[in-house]
Amino acid sequence: MCGIGLGVVGVAACAYLSRRRRPSDAESTRFPRPPPPQSPSATRRKRGPSWTRRHSALVLSAALCFLALSTALRAWQFTPTPPIDEAAQVARACGCASFACLRSAFATPSSYFKVPHFWIGGGQKCGTTTLYATLARHPQIMAPEPKEPGYFAWPAPARLAAERWYVRDALRLGDACDRGLGKVATFDGTAYYLQWGGPVARALKASAPWAKIVLVFREPVARAMSWLQHMAMKYPAIPSCLHHRPMDCCVQQSWFLSGVHHLGGSKYYKHLKDWIDAGWRVDDDIHVVRFEQMIESPRGFRDAYRAILDFLGLDPGPAANMTRDDTQPANRRSVVPYNVSRRAYEAMVDEVRQDAANLEELLGVDFGWHRYWARQLAQCDRDRLCRVPLLPPPLSVRTL
């Protein structure tokens, strides 16, 4: 306040001094003041001091103006902001049942976790179930119920009708508030949000722009084939190509090559680009994990898990205490390799090869898939049949 007061005084002084000016030419013409006759030498003697006084006044005026403006600027820059009442913000957020209410409650920076804090995905059969179970055991994380609410994939009218259910029940806002929003983070475990592209990306951005995203990417061909087998084995009552035909026949069908939940869902660059276009930023908002790193060894899983916790701003301590059992993949229904012809396998690789190259260029990450495909095709030529493993071993020890 003192700085602002000095600035006001300085500006007032500038205004006062600027009014004490010499008459303009027009005023001198209208009101002439004839000088008294005097000798040229006397005129020269009197003009000297007058000229000095005028310039001294101008210099003083400029100095005061500069002092006033600089003082006012410093006062404006360093005026302390009023303290944020986080307790009131938390109380308001805990009473919310809509995203509009949550956005209003979370409008200012705070030290607590916003709801939802993050989302995990990438695609079905990318290890998201294993990651979900691991995250759910973290003391700072509260898992959603159910694991995959699928809320943001619904049409807008359905989301509006179910908004209270999603915020209060699926994300468990009440339970999180009971434990303290500064202590626990909530998340959504719907794996397929990425494949639904722009509509889901924009809906999530509009509802919870603060959310972090963790994506797990698996080798595209194995992921799609694994999903096809998963559905056939887990839901025998639902018609499936594998109920009547071998894998080699099913993977050559157009619905498999382009389907959003089959091989089309493995075009990660295409889908990720939709999210980037919706305003999500790689590294700042999105963290990418290699599925192969998660399964190659307990150490690889721990390293991937620790990187995720660092990205989410959570305590990385639990990653160091993981056992071998904690790092085993979930939902492993079969370890029998997929047997397909070379023609079928090569067609699948050709379908996703360019998308995988674009993904590596975008992220600056070498997933190693092109090397795996080359080795797999060499095995196909050697044995005249492609035996695609369900969970391939690390590239460093892989022999096909």
CSV table of N, CA and C in Angstrom, one decimal, residues 190-324:
chain,number,residue,atom,x,y,z
A,190,THR,N,-11.1,-47.4,-17.0
A,190,THR,CA,-11.6,-47.9,-18.3
A,190,THR,C,-10.6,-47.9,-19.4
A,191,ALA,N,-10.2,-49.2,-19.8
A,191,ALA,CA,-9.1,-49.3,-20.7
A,191,ALA,C,-9.3,-48.8,-22.1
A,192,TYR,N,-10.6,-48.9,-22.6
A,192,TYR,CA,-10.8,-48.6,-24.0
A,192,TYR,C,-11.1,-47.1,-24.3
A,193,TYR,N,-11.0,-46.2,-23.4
A,193,TYR,CA,-11.3,-44.8,-23.7
A,193,TYR,C,-10.4,-44.3,-24.9
A,194,LEU,N,-9.2,-44.8,-24.9
A,194,LEU,CA,-8.3,-44.3,-26.0
A,194,LEU,C,-8.8,-44.6,-27.4
A,195,GLN,N,-9.3,-45.8,-27.6
A,195,GLN,CA,-9.8,-46.2,-28.9
A,195,GLN,C,-11.0,-45.5,-29.3
A,196,TRP,N,-11.8,-44.9,-28.4
A,196,TRP,CA,-13.0,-44.2,-28.8
A,196,TRP,C,-12.7,-42.8,-29.3
A,197,GLY,N,-11.4,-42.4,-29.2
A,197,GLY,CA,-10.9,-41.2,-29.8
A,197,GLY,C,-11.5,-39.9,-29.4
A,198,GLY,N,-11.7,-39.0,-30.4
A,198,GLY,CA,-12.0,-37.6,-30.1
A,198,GLY,C,-13.2,-37.3,-29.2
A,199,PRO,N,-14.4,-38.0,-29.4
A,199,PRO,CA,-15.5,-37.7,-28.5
A,199,PRO,C,-15.2,-37.9,-27.1
A,200,VAL,N,-14.6,-39.0,-26.7
A,200,VAL,CA,-14.2,-39.3,-25.3
A,200,VAL,C,-13.2,-38.3,-24.8
A,201,ALA,N,-12.2,-38.0,-25.7
A,201,ALA,CA,-11.1,-37.1,-25.3
A,201,ALA,C,-11.6,-35.7,-25.0
A,202,ARG,N,-12.6,-35.3,-25.8
A,202,ARG,CA,-13.2,-33.9,-25.6
A,202,ARG,C,-14.1,-33.9,-24.3
A,203,ALA,N,-14.8,-35.0,-24.2
A,203,ALA,CA,-15.7,-35.1,-23.0
A,203,ALA,C,-14.9,-35.1,-21.7
A,204,LEU,N,-13.8,-35.9,-21.7
A,204,LEU,CA,-13.0,-35.9,-20.4
A,204,LEU,C,-12.3,-34.6,-20.2
A,205,LYS,N,-11.8,-33.9,-21.3
A,205,LYS,CA,-11.2,-32.6,-21.2
A,205,LYS,C,-12.1,-31.6,-20.7
A,206,ALA,N,-13.4,-31.6,-21.1
A,206,ALA,CA,-14.4,-30.6,-20.7
A,206,ALA,C,-14.8,-30.9,-19.2
A,207,SER,N,-14.8,-32.1,-18.8
A,207,SER,CA,-15.3,-32.4,-17.5
A,207,SER,C,-14.2,-32.3,-16.4
A,208,ALA,N,-13.0,-32.9,-16.7
A,208,ALA,CA,-11.9,-32.9,-15.7
A,208,ALA,C,-10.6,-32.6,-16.4
A,209,PRO,N,-10.4,-31.3,-16.8
A,209,PRO,CA,-9.2,-31.0,-17.5
A,209,PRO,C,-7.9,-31.2,-16.7
A,210,TRP,N,-8.0,-31.4,-15.4
A,210,TRP,CA,-6.8,-31.6,-14.6
A,210,TRP,C,-6.3,-33.0,-14.6
A,211,ALA,N,-7.1,-34.0,-15.1
A,211,ALA,CA,-6.8,-35.4,-15.0
A,211,ALA,C,-5.5,-35.8,-15.7
A,212,LYS,N,-4.7,-36.7,-15.1
A,212,LYS,CA,-3.6,-37.3,-15.7
A,212,LYS,C,-4.0,-38.6,-16.4
A,213,ILE,N,-3.2,-39.0,-17.4
A,213,ILE,CA,-3.5,-40.2,-18.2
A,213,ILE,C,-2.3,-41.1,-18.3
A,214,VAL,N,-2.5,-42.3,-17.9
A,214,VAL,CA,-1.4,-43.4,-18.0
A,214,VAL,C,-1.9,-44.4,-19.1
A,215,LEU,N,-1.1,-44.5,-20.1
A,215,LEU,CA,-1.4,-45.4,-21.2
A,215,LEU,C,-0.4,-46.5,-21.3
A,216,VAL,N,-0.9,-47.8,-21.5
A,216,VAL,CA,0.0,-48.9,-21.6
A,216,VAL,C,-0.2,-49.4,-23.0
A,217,PHE,N,0.9,-49.5,-23.8
A,217,PHE,CA,0.9,-50.0,-25.2
A,217,PHE,C,1.6,-51.3,-25.3
A,218,ARG,N,0.9,-52.3,-25.9
A,218,ARG,CA,1.4,-53.6,-26.1
A,218,ARG,C,1.6,-53.8,-27.6
A,219,GLU,N,2.5,-54.8,-28.0
A,219,GLU,CA,2.8,-55.1,-29.4
A,219,GLU,C,1.4,-55.3,-30.1
A,220,PRO,N,1.1,-54.5,-31.1
A,220,PRO,CA,-0.2,-54.4,-31.7
A,220,PRO,C,-0.9,-55.8,-32.1
A,221,VAL,N,-0.1,-56.6,-32.8
A,221,VAL,CA,-0.7,-57.9,-33.3
A,221,VAL,C,-1.1,-58.8,-32.2
A,222,ALA,N,-0.2,-59.0,-31.2
A,222,ALA,CA,-0.5,-59.9,-30.1
A,222,ALA,C,-1.6,-59.4,-29.3
A,223,ARG,N,-1.7,-58.1,-29.1
A,223,ARG,CA,-2.8,-57.5,-28.3
A,223,ARG,C,-4.2,-57.8,-28.9
A,224,ALA,N,-4.3,-57.6,-30.3
A,224,ALA,CA,-5.5,-57.9,-30.9
A,224,ALA,C,-5.9,-59.4,-30.9
A,225,MET,N,-5.0,-60.2,-31.1
A,225,MET,CA,-5.3,-61.7,-31.1
A,225,MET,C,-5.6,-62.1,-29.7
A,226,SER,N,-4.9,-61.5,-28.7
A,226,SER,CA,-5.2,-61.9,-27.3
A,226,SER,C,-6.6,-61.4,-26.9
A,227,TRP,N,-7.1,-60.3,-27.4
A,227,TRP,CA,-8.4,-59.8,-27.1
A,227,TRP,C,-9.5,-60.7,-27.7
A,228,LEU,N,-9.2,-61.2,-29.0
A,228,LEU,CA,-10.2,-62.1,-29.6
A,228,LEU,C,-10.3,-63.4,-28.8
A,229,GLN,N,-9.2,-63.9,-28.4
A,229,GLN,CA,-9.3,-65.2,-27.6
A,229,GLN,C,-9.9,-64.9,-26.2
A,230,HIS,N,-9.6,-63.8,-25.6
A,230,HIS,CA,-10.1,-63.4,-24.3
A,230,HIS,C,-11.6,-63.4,-24.3
A,231,MET,N,-12.2,-62.8,-25.3
A,231,MET,CA,-13.7,-62.7,-25.4
A,231,MET,C,-14.3,-64.1,-25.6
A,232,ALA,N,-13.6,-64.9,-26.5
A,232,ALA,CA,-14.2,-66.2,-26.7
A,232,ALA,C,-14.2,-67.1,-25.5
A,233,MET,N,-13.1,-67.0,-24.7
A,233,MET,CA,-13.0,-67.9,-23.5
A,233,MET,C,-13.8,-67.3,-22.3
A,234,LYS,N,-13.8,-66.0,-22.1
A,234,LYS,CA,-14.5,-65.5,-21.0
A,234,LYS,C,-16.0,-65.4,-21.1
A,235,TYR,N,-16.5,-65.2,-22.4
A,235,TYR,CA,-17.9,-65.1,-22.6
A,235,TYR,C,-18.4,-66.2,-23.6
A,236,PRO,N,-18.5,-67.4,-23.3
A,236,PRO,CA,-18.8,-68.5,-24.2
A,236,PRO,C,-20.2,-68.3,-24.8
A,237,ALA,N,-21.1,-67.6,-24.1
A,237,ALA,CA,-22.5,-67.5,-24.6
A,237,ALA,C,-22.6,-66.4,-25.7
A,238,ILE,N,-21.6,-65.6,-25.8
A,238,ILE,CA,-21.6,-64.5,-26.8
A,238,ILE,C,-20.9,-65.1,-28.1
A,239,PRO,N,-21.6,-65.0,-29.3
A,239,PRO,CA,-21.0,-65.6,-30.5
A,239,PRO,C,-19.6,-65.0,-30.8
A,240,SER,N,-18.7,-65.9,-31.2
A,240,SER,CA,-17.4,-65.5,-31.5
A,240,SER,C,-16.9,-66.4,-32.7
A,241,CYS,N,-16.1,-65.7,-33.5
A,241,CYS,CA,-15.5,-66.4,-34.6
A,241,CYS,C,-14.7,-67.7,-34.2
A,242,LEU,N,-14.0,-67.6,-33.0
A,242,LEU,CA,-13.2,-68.7,-32.5
A,242,LEU,C,-14.0,-69.9,-32.1
A,243,HIS,N,-15.3,-69.7,-31.9
A,243,HIS,CA,-16.1,-70.8,-31.5
A,243,HIS,C,-16.4,-71.8,-32.6
A,244,HIS,N,-16.1,-71.3,-33.9
A,244,HIS,CA,-16.4,-72.1,-35.0
A,244,HIS,C,-15.2,-72.2,-36.0
A,245,ARG,N,-14.3,-71.3,-35.9
A,245,ARG,CA,-13.2,-71.3,-36.9
A,245,ARG,C,-11.8,-71.2,-36.1
A,246,PRO,N,-10.8,-71.6,-36.8
A,246,PRO,CA,-9.4,-71.4,-36.2
A,246,PRO,C,-9.0,-70.0,-36.2
A,247,MET,N,-8.0,-69.6,-35.4
A,247,MET,CA,-7.5,-68.3,-35.3
A,247,MET,C,-7.0,-67.8,-36.6
A,248,ASP,N,-6.4,-68.6,-37.4
A,248,ASP,CA,-5.8,-68.2,-38.7
A,248,ASP,C,-6.9,-67.6,-39.6
A,249,CYS,N,-8.1,-68.2,-39.6
A,249,CYS,CA,-9.2,-67.8,-40.4
A,249,CYS,C,-9.8,-66.5,-39.8
A,250,CYS,N,-9.9,-66.4,-38.5
A,250,CYS,CA,-10.6,-65.2,-37.9
A,250,CYS,C,-9.8,-63.9,-38.2
A,251,VAL,N,-8.4,-64.0,-38.0
A,251,VAL,CA,-7.6,-62.8,-38.1
A,251,VAL,C,-7.5,-62.3,-39.5
A,252,GLN,N,-8.0,-63.0,-40.5
A,252,GLN,CA,-8.0,-62.5,-41.9
A,252,GLN,C,-9.3,-61.8,-42.3
A,253,GLN,N,-10.2,-61.8,-41.4
A,253,GLN,CA,-11.5,-61.1,-41.7
A,253,GLN,C,-11.4,-59.6,-41.6
A,254,SER,N,-12.1,-58.9,-42.4
A,254,SER,CA,-12.1,-57.4,-42.5
A,254,SER,C,-12.5,-56.8,-41.2
A,255,TRP,N,-13.5,-57.4,-40.5
A,255,TRP,CA,-13.9,-56.9,-39.2
A,255,TRP,C,-12.8,-56.9,-38.1
A,256,PHE,N,-11.9,-57.9,-38.3
A,256,PHE,CA,-10.8,-58.1,-37.3
A,256,PHE,C,-9.7,-57.1,-37.7
A,257,LEU,N,-9.4,-56.9,-39.0
A,257,LEU,CA,-8.3,-56.0,-39.4
A,257,LEU,C,-8.6,-54.6,-39.1
A,258,SER,N,-9.9,-54.2,-39.1
A,258,SER,CA,-10.2,-52.7,-39.0
A,258,SER,C,-11.0,-52.4,-37.7
A,259,GLY,N,-11.5,-53.5,-37.0
A,259,GLY,CA,-12.4,-53.2,-35.9
A,259,GLY,C,-11.7,-52.5,-34.8
A,260,VAL,N,-12.4,-51.5,-34.1
A,260,VAL,CA,-11.8,-50.6,-33.1
A,260,VAL,C,-11.4,-51.4,-31.9
A,261,HIS,N,-12.0,-52.6,-31.6
A,261,HIS,CA,-11.5,-53.3,-30.5
A,261,HIS,C,-10.6,-54.5,-30.9
A,262,HIS,N,-10.4,-54.6,-32.2
A,262,HIS,CA,-9.5,-55.7,-32.6
A,262,HIS,C,-8.2,-55.0,-33.1
A,263,LEU,N,-7.7,-55.3,-34.4
A,263,LEU,CA,-6.5,-54.8,-34.8
A,263,LEU,C,-6.5,-53.3,-35.0
A,264,GLY,N,-7.7,-52.8,-35.4
A,264,GLY,CA,-7.9,-51.3,-35.5
A,264,GLY,C,-7.6,-50.6,-34.2
A,265,GLY,N,-7.9,-51.3,-33.1
A,265,GLY,CA,-7.7,-50.7,-31.8
A,265,GLY,C,-6.2,-50.7,-31.4
A,266,SER,N,-5.4,-51.4,-32.2
A,266,SER,CA,-3.9,-51.4,-31.9
A,266,SER,C,-3.2,-50.3,-32.6
A,267,LYS,N,-3.9,-49.4,-33.4
A,267,LYS,CA,-3.3,-48.3,-34.1
A,267,LYS,C,-3.2,-47.1,-33.1
A,268,TYR,N,-2.3,-47.3,-32.2
A,268,TYR,CA,-2.2,-46.3,-31.0
A,268,TYR,C,-1.9,-44.9,-31.5
A,269,TYR,N,-1.1,-44.7,-32.5
A,269,TYR,CA,-0.8,-43.3,-32.9
A,269,TYR,C,-2.1,-42.6,-33.4
A,270,LYS,N,-2.8,-43.3,-34.2
A,270,LYS,CA,-4.1,-42.8,-34.7
A,270,LYS,C,-5.0,-42.3,-33.6
A,271,HIS,N,-5.1,-43.1,-32.6
A,271,HIS,CA,-6.0,-42.8,-31.5
A,271,HIS,C,-5.4,-41.7,-30.6
A,272,LEU,N,-4.1,-41.8,-30.3
A,272,LEU,CA,-3.5,-40.8,-29.5
A,272,LEU,C,-3.5,-39.5,-30.1
A,273,LYS,N,-3.4,-39.4,-31.4
A,273,LYS,CA,-3.4,-38.1,-32.1
A,273,LYS,C,-4.8,-37.4,-31.9
A,274,ASP,N,-5.9,-38.2,-31.8
A,274,ASP,CA,-7.2,-37.6,-31.5
A,274,ASP,C,-7.2,-36.9,-30.1
A,275,TRP,N,-6.5,-37.6,-29.2
A,275,TRP,CA,-6.4,-37.0,-27.8
A,275,TRP,C,-5.5,-35.7,-27.8
A,276,ILE,N,-4.5,-35.8,-28.5
A,276,ILE,CA,-3.6,-34.6,-28.6
A,276,ILE,C,-4.4,-33.4,-29.2
A,277,ASP,N,-5.1,-33.7,-30.3
A,277,ASP,CA,-5.9,-32.7,-30.9
A,277,ASP,C,-7.0,-32.1,-30.0
A,278,ALA,N,-7.4,-32.9,-29.0
A,278,ALA,CA,-8.4,-32.4,-28.1
A,278,ALA,C,-7.8,-31.6,-26.9
A,279,GLY,N,-6.5,-31.4,-26.9
A,279,GLY,CA,-5.8,-30.6,-25.9
A,279,GLY,C,-5.0,-31.3,-24.9
A,280,TRP,N,-4.9,-32.6,-25.0
A,280,TRP,CA,-4.1,-33.4,-24.0
A,280,TRP,C,-2.6,-33.3,-24.5
A,281,ARG,N,-1.7,-33.2,-23.6
A,281,ARG,CA,-0.3,-33.0,-24.0
A,281,ARG,C,0.6,-34.2,-23.5
A,282,VAL,N,1.4,-34.8,-24.4
A,282,VAL,CA,2.3,-35.8,-24.1
A,282,VAL,C,3.3,-35.3,-23.1
A,283,ASP,N,3.7,-36.1,-22.1
A,283,ASP,CA,4.6,-35.8,-21.0
A,283,ASP,C,3.9,-35.0,-19.9
A,284,ASP,N,3.2,-33.9,-20.2
A,284,ASP,CA,2.6,-33.1,-19.2
A,284,ASP,C,1.3,-33.8,-18.7
A,285,ASP,N,0.5,-34.3,-19.6
A,285,ASP,CA,-0.8,-34.9,-19.2
A,285,ASP,C,-0.8,-36.4,-19.4
A,286,ILE,N,0.1,-36.9,-20.3
A,286,ILE,CA,0.0,-38.3,-20.7
A,286,ILE,C,1.4,-39.0,-20.4
A,287,HIS,N,1.3,-40.1,-19.8
A,287,HIS,CA,2.5,-40.9,-19.5
A,287,HIS,C,2.3,-42.3,-20.2
A,288,VAL,N,3.3,-42.7,-21.0
A,288,VAL,CA,3.2,-44.0,-21.7
A,288,VAL,C,4.1,-45.0,-21.1
A,289,VAL,N,3.6,-46.2,-21.0
A,289,VAL,CA,4.3,-47.4,-20.5
A,289,VAL,C,4.3,-48.5,-21.5
A,290,ARG,N,5.5,-49.1,-21.6
A,290,ARG,CA,5.6,-50.3,-22.5
A,290,ARG,C,5.2,-51.6,-21.8
A,291,PHE,N,4.2,-52.2,-22.4
A,291,PHE,CA,3.7,-53.5,-21.8
A,291,PHE,C,4.8,-54.5,-21.6
A,292,GLU,N,5.7,-54.6,-22.6
A,292,GLU,CA,6.8,-55.5,-22.6
A,292,GLU,C,7.7,-55.3,-21.4
A,293,GLN,N,7.9,-54.0,-21.0
A,293,GLN,CA,8.7,-53.7,-19.8
A,293,GLN,C,8.1,-54.3,-18.6
A,294,MET,N,6.7,-54.2,-18.5
A,294,MET,CA,6.0,-54.6,-17.3
A,294,MET,C,6.1,-56.1,-17.1
A,295,ILE,N,6.2,-56.9,-18.2
A,295,ILE,CA,6.1,-58.4,-18.1
A,295,ILE,C,7.5,-59.0,-18.2
A,296,GLU,N,8.6,-58.3,-18.6
A,296,GLU,CA,9.8,-59.0,-18.8
A,296,GLU,C,10.5,-59.5,-17.6
A,297,SER,N,10.3,-58.8,-16.4
A,297,SER,CA,10.9,-59.2,-15.2
A,297,SER,C,10.3,-58.4,-14.1
A,298,PRO,N,10.4,-58.9,-12.8
A,298,PRO,CA,9.9,-58.1,-11.7
A,298,PRO,C,10.5,-56.7,-11.6
A,299,ARG,N,11.8,-56.7,-11.9
A,299,ARG,CA,12.5,-55.4,-11.9
A,299,ARG,C,11.9,-54.4,-12.9
A,300,GLY,N,11.6,-54.9,-14.1
A,300,GLY,CA,11.0,-54.1,-15.1
A,300,GLY,C,9.7,-53.6,-14.7
A,301,PHE,N,8.9,-54.4,-14.1
A,301,PHE,CA,7.6,-54.0,-13.6
A,301,PHE,C,7.7,-52.9,-12.5
A,302,ARG,N,8.7,-53.1,-11.6
A,302,ARG,CA,8.9,-52.1,-10.5
A,302,ARG,C,9.3,-50.8,-11.1
A,303,ASP,N,10.2,-50.8,-12.0
A,303,ASP,CA,10.7,-49.6,-12.6
A,303,ASP,C,9.5,-48.8,-13.3
A,304,ALA,N,8.7,-49.6,-14.1
A,304,ALA,CA,7.6,-49.0,-14.7
A,304,ALA,C,6.6,-48.4,-13.7
A,305,TYR,N,6.3,-49.1,-12.6
A,305,TYR,CA,5.4,-48.7,-11.6
A,305,TYR,C,5.9,-47.5,-10.9
A,306,ARG,N,7.2,-47.4,-10.6
A,306,ARG,CA,7.8,-46.3,-10.0
A,306,ARG,C,7.7,-45.0,-10.8
A,307,ALA,N,7.9,-45.2,-12.1
A,307,ALA,CA,7.8,-44.0,-13.1
A,307,ALA,C,6.3,-43.5,-13.1
A,308,ILE,N,5.4,-44.4,-13.0
A,308,ILE,CA,4.0,-44.0,-13.0
A,308,ILE,C,3.7,-43.2,-11.7
A,309,LEU,N,4.1,-43.7,-10.6
A,309,LEU,CA,3.9,-43.0,-9.3
A,309,LEU,C,4.5,-41.6,-9.3
A,310,ASP,N,5.7,-41.5,-9.9
A,310,ASP,CA,6.4,-40.2,-10.0
A,310,ASP,C,5.6,-39.3,-10.8
A,311,PHE,N,5.1,-39.8,-12.0
A,311,PHE,CA,4.3,-38.9,-12.9
A,311,PHE,C,3.0,-38.5,-12.2
A,312,LEU,N,2.4,-39.3,-11.3
A,312,LEU,CA,1.1,-38.9,-10.7
A,312,LEU,C,1.4,-38.1,-9.4
A,313,GLY,N,2.6,-37.9,-9.0
A,313,GLY,CA,2.9,-37.2,-7.8
A,313,GLY,C,2.6,-38.0,-6.5
A,314,LEU,N,2.7,-39.3,-6.6
A,314,LEU,CA,2.4,-40.2,-5.4
A,314,LEU,C,3.7,-40.8,-4.8
A,315,ASP,N,3.6,-41.3,-3.6
A,315,ASP,CA,4.7,-41.8,-2.9
A,315,ASP,C,5.2,-43.1,-3.7
A,316,PRO,N,6.5,-43.0,-4.2
A,316,PRO,CA,7.0,-44.2,-4.9
A,316,PRO,C,7.5,-45.3,-4.0
A,317,GLY,N,7.4,-45.2,-2.7
A,317,GLY,CA,7.9,-46.2,-1.8
A,317,GLY,C,7.3,-47.6,-2.0
A,318,PRO,N,6.0,-47.8,-2.2
A,318,PRO,CA,5.5,-49.1,-2.4
A,318,PRO,C,6.1,-49.9,-3.6
A,319,ALA,N,6.6,-49.2,-4.6
A,319,ALA,CA,7.2,-49.8,-5.8
A,319,ALA,C,8.4,-50.6,-5.3
A,320,ALA,N,9.1,-50.2,-4.3
A,320,ALA,CA,10.4,-50.9,-3.9
A,320,ALA,C,10.1,-52.1,-3.1
A,321,ASN,N,8.8,-52.2,-2.6
A,321,ASN,CA,8.5,-53.3,-1.7
A,321,ASN,C,7.6,-54.4,-2.4
A,322,MET,N,7.6,-54.4,-3.7
A,322,MET,CA,6.8,-55.3,-4.5
A,322,MET,C,7.5,-56.7,-4.5
A,323,THR,N,6.7,-57.8,-4.4
A,323,THR,CA,7.2,-59.1,-4.5
A,323,THR,C,7.0,-59.6,-5.9
A,324,ARG,N,7.5,-60.8,-6.2
A,324,ARG,CA,7.3,-61.4,-7.6
A,324,ARG,C,5.9,-61.6,-7.9
